[in-house]
PDB file of C-alpha atoms in Angstrom:
ATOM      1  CA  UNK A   1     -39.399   7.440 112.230  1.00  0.00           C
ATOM      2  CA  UNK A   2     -39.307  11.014 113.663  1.00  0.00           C
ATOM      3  CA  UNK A   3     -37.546  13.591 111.806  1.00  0.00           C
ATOM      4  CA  UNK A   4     -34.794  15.776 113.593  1.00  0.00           C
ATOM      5  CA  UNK A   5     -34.623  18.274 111.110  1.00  0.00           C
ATOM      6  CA  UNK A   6     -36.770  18.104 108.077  1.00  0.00           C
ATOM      7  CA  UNK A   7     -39.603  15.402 106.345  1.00  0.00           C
ATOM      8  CA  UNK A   8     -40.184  14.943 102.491  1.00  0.00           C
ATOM      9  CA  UNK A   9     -43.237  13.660 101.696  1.00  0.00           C
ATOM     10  CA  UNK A  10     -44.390  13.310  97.871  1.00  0.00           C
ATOM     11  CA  UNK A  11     -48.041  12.654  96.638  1.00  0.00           C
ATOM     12  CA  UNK A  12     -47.620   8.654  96.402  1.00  0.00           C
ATOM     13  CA  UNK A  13     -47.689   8.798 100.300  1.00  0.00           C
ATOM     14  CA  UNK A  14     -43.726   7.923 100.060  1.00  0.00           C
ATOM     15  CA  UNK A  15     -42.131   9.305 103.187  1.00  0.00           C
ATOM     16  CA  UNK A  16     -38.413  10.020 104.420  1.00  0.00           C
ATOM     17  CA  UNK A  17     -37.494  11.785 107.525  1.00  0.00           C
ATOM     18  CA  UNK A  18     -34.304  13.650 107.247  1.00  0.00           C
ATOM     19  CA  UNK A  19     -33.580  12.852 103.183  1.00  0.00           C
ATOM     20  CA  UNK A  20     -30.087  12.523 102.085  1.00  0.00           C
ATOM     21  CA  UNK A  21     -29.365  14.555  99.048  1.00  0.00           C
ATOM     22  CA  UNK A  22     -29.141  10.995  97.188  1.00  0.00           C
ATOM     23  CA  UNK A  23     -32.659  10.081  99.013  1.00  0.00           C
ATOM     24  CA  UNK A  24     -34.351  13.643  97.781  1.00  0.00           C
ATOM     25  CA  UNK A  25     -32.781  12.880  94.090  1.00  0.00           C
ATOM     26  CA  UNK A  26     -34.827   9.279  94.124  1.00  0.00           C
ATOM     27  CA  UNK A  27     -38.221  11.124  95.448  1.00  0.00           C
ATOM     28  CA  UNK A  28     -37.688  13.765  92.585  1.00  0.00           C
ATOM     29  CA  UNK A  29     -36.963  11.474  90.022  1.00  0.00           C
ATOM     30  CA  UNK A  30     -40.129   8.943  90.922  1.00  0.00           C
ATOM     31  CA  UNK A  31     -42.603  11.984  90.441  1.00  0.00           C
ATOM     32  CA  UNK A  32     -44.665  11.481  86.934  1.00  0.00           C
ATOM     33  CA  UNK A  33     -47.427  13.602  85.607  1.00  0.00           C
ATOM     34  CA  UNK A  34     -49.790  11.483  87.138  1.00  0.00           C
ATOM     35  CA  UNK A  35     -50.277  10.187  90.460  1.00  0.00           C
ATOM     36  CA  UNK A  36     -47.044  11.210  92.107  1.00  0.00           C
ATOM     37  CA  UNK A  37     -47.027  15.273  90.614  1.00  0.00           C
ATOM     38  CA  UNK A  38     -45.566  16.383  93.924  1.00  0.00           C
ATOM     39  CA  UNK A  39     -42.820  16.533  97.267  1.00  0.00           C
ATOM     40  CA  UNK A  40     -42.914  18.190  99.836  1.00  0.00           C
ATOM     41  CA  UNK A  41     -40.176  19.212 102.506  1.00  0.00           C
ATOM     42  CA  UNK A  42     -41.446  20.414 106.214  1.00  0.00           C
ATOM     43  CA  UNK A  43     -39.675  21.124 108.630  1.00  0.00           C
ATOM     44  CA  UNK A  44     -40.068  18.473 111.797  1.00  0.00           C
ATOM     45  CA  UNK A  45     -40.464  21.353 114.767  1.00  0.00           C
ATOM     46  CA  UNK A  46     -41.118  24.928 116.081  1.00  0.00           C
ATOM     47  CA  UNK A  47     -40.263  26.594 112.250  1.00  0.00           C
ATOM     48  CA  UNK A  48     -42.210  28.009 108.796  1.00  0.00           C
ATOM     49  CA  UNK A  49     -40.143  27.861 106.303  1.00  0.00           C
ATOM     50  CA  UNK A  50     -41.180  24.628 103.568  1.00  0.00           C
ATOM     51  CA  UNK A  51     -40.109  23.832  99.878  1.00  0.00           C
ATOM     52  CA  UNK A  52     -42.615  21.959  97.324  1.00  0.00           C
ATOM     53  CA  UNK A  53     -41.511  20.276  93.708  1.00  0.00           C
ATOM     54  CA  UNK A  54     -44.088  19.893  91.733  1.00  0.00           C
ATOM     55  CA  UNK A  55     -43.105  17.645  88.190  1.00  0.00           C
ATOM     56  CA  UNK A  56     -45.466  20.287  85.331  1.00  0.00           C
ATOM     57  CA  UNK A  57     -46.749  19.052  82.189  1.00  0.00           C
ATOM     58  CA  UNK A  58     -44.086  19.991  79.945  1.00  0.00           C
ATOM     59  CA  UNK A  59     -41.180  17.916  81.967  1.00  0.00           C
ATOM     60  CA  UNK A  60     -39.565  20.565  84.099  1.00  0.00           C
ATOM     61  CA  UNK A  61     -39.659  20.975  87.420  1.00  0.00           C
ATOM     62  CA  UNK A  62     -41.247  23.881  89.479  1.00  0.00           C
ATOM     63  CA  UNK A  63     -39.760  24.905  92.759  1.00  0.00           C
ATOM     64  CA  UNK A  64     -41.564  26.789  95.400  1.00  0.00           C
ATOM     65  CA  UNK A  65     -39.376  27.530  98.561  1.00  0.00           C
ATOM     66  CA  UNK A  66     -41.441  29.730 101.558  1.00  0.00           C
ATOM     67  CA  UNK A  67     -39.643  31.241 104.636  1.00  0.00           C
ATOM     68  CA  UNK A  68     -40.995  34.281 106.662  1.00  0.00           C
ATOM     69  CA  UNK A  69     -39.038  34.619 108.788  1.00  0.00           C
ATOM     70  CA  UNK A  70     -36.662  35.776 106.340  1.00  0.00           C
ATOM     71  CA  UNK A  71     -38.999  37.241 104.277  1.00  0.00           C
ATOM     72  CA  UNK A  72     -38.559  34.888 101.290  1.00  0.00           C
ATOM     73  CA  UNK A  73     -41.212  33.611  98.874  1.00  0.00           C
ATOM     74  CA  UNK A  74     -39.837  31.978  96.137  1.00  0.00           C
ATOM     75  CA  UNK A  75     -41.301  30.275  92.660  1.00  0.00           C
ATOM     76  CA  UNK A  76     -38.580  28.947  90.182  1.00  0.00           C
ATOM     77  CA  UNK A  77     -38.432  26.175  87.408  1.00  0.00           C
ATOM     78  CA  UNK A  78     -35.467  23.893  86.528  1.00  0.00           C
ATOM     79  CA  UNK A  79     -35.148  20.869  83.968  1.00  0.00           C
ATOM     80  CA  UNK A  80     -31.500  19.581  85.204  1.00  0.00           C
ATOM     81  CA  UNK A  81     -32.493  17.666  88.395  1.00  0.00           C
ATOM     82  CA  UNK A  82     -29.545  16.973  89.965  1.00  0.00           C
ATOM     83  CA  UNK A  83     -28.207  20.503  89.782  1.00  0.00           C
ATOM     84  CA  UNK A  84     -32.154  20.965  91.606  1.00  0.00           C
ATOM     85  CA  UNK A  85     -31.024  18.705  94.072  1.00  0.00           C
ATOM     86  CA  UNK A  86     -27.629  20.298  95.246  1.00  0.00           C
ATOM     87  CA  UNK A  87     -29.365  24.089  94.982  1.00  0.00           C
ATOM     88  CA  UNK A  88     -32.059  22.519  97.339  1.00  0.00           C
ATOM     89  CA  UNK A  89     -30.102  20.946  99.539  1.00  0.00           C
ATOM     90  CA  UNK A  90     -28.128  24.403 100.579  1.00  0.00           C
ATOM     91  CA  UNK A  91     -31.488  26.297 100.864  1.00  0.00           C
ATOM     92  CA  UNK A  92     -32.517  23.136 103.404  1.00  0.00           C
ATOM     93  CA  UNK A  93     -28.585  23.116 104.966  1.00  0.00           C
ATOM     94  CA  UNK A  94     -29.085  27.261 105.546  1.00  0.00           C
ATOM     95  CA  UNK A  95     -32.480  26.594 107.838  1.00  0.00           C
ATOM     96  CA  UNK A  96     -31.705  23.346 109.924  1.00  0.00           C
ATOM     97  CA  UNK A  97     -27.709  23.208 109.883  1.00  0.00           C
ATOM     98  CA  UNK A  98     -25.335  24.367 112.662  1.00  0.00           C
ATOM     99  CA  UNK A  99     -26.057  28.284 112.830  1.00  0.00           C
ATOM    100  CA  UNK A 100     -28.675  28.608 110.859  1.00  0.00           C
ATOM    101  CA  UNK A 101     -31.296  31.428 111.506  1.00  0.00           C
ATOM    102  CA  UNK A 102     -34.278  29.903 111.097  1.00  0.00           C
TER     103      UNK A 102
END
């Protein structure tokens, strides 16, 4: 299925088109330090911006969130991944929702 507004994709070749904040929670919490180390959110048309989360070594969870059209590289960490999920989920809402910019 197409998405309208964004795809996640992690490593595993697991695949949803427009995630849910409850769907991106269950792709984030099947990564492991193995074969699954990574997801990654693109957007489905005509835009730049993308987010990865990569699962490190240690347990915690790096963030990289690229947009240039608004001039915004970005490389955090976080270990509490449902407060990941909700801070994700507004940086997605901001580029696909009503109004956004990019």
């Amino acid at each position: 299925m197409a998405a309208d507004r964004y795809d996640a994709d992690s490593e595993n070749g697991d695949h949803v088109a427009d995630p849910s904040a409850e769907a991106l929670l269950a792709l984030l919490a099947a990564l492991d330090r193995e074969h699954n180390t990574f997801v990654t959110l693109t957007p489905a048309a005509g835009r730049d911006w993308y987010a990865s989360v990569s699962l490190l070594a240690d347990g915690t969870y790096e963030v990289e969130r690229r947009d240039p059209a608004r001039r915004e590289p970005r490389l955090t960490t976080a270990t509490d991944l449902p407060a990941l999920v909700r801070e994700l989920t507004d940086w997605l809402a901001d580029r696909v929702g009503p109004g956004s910019r990019t």
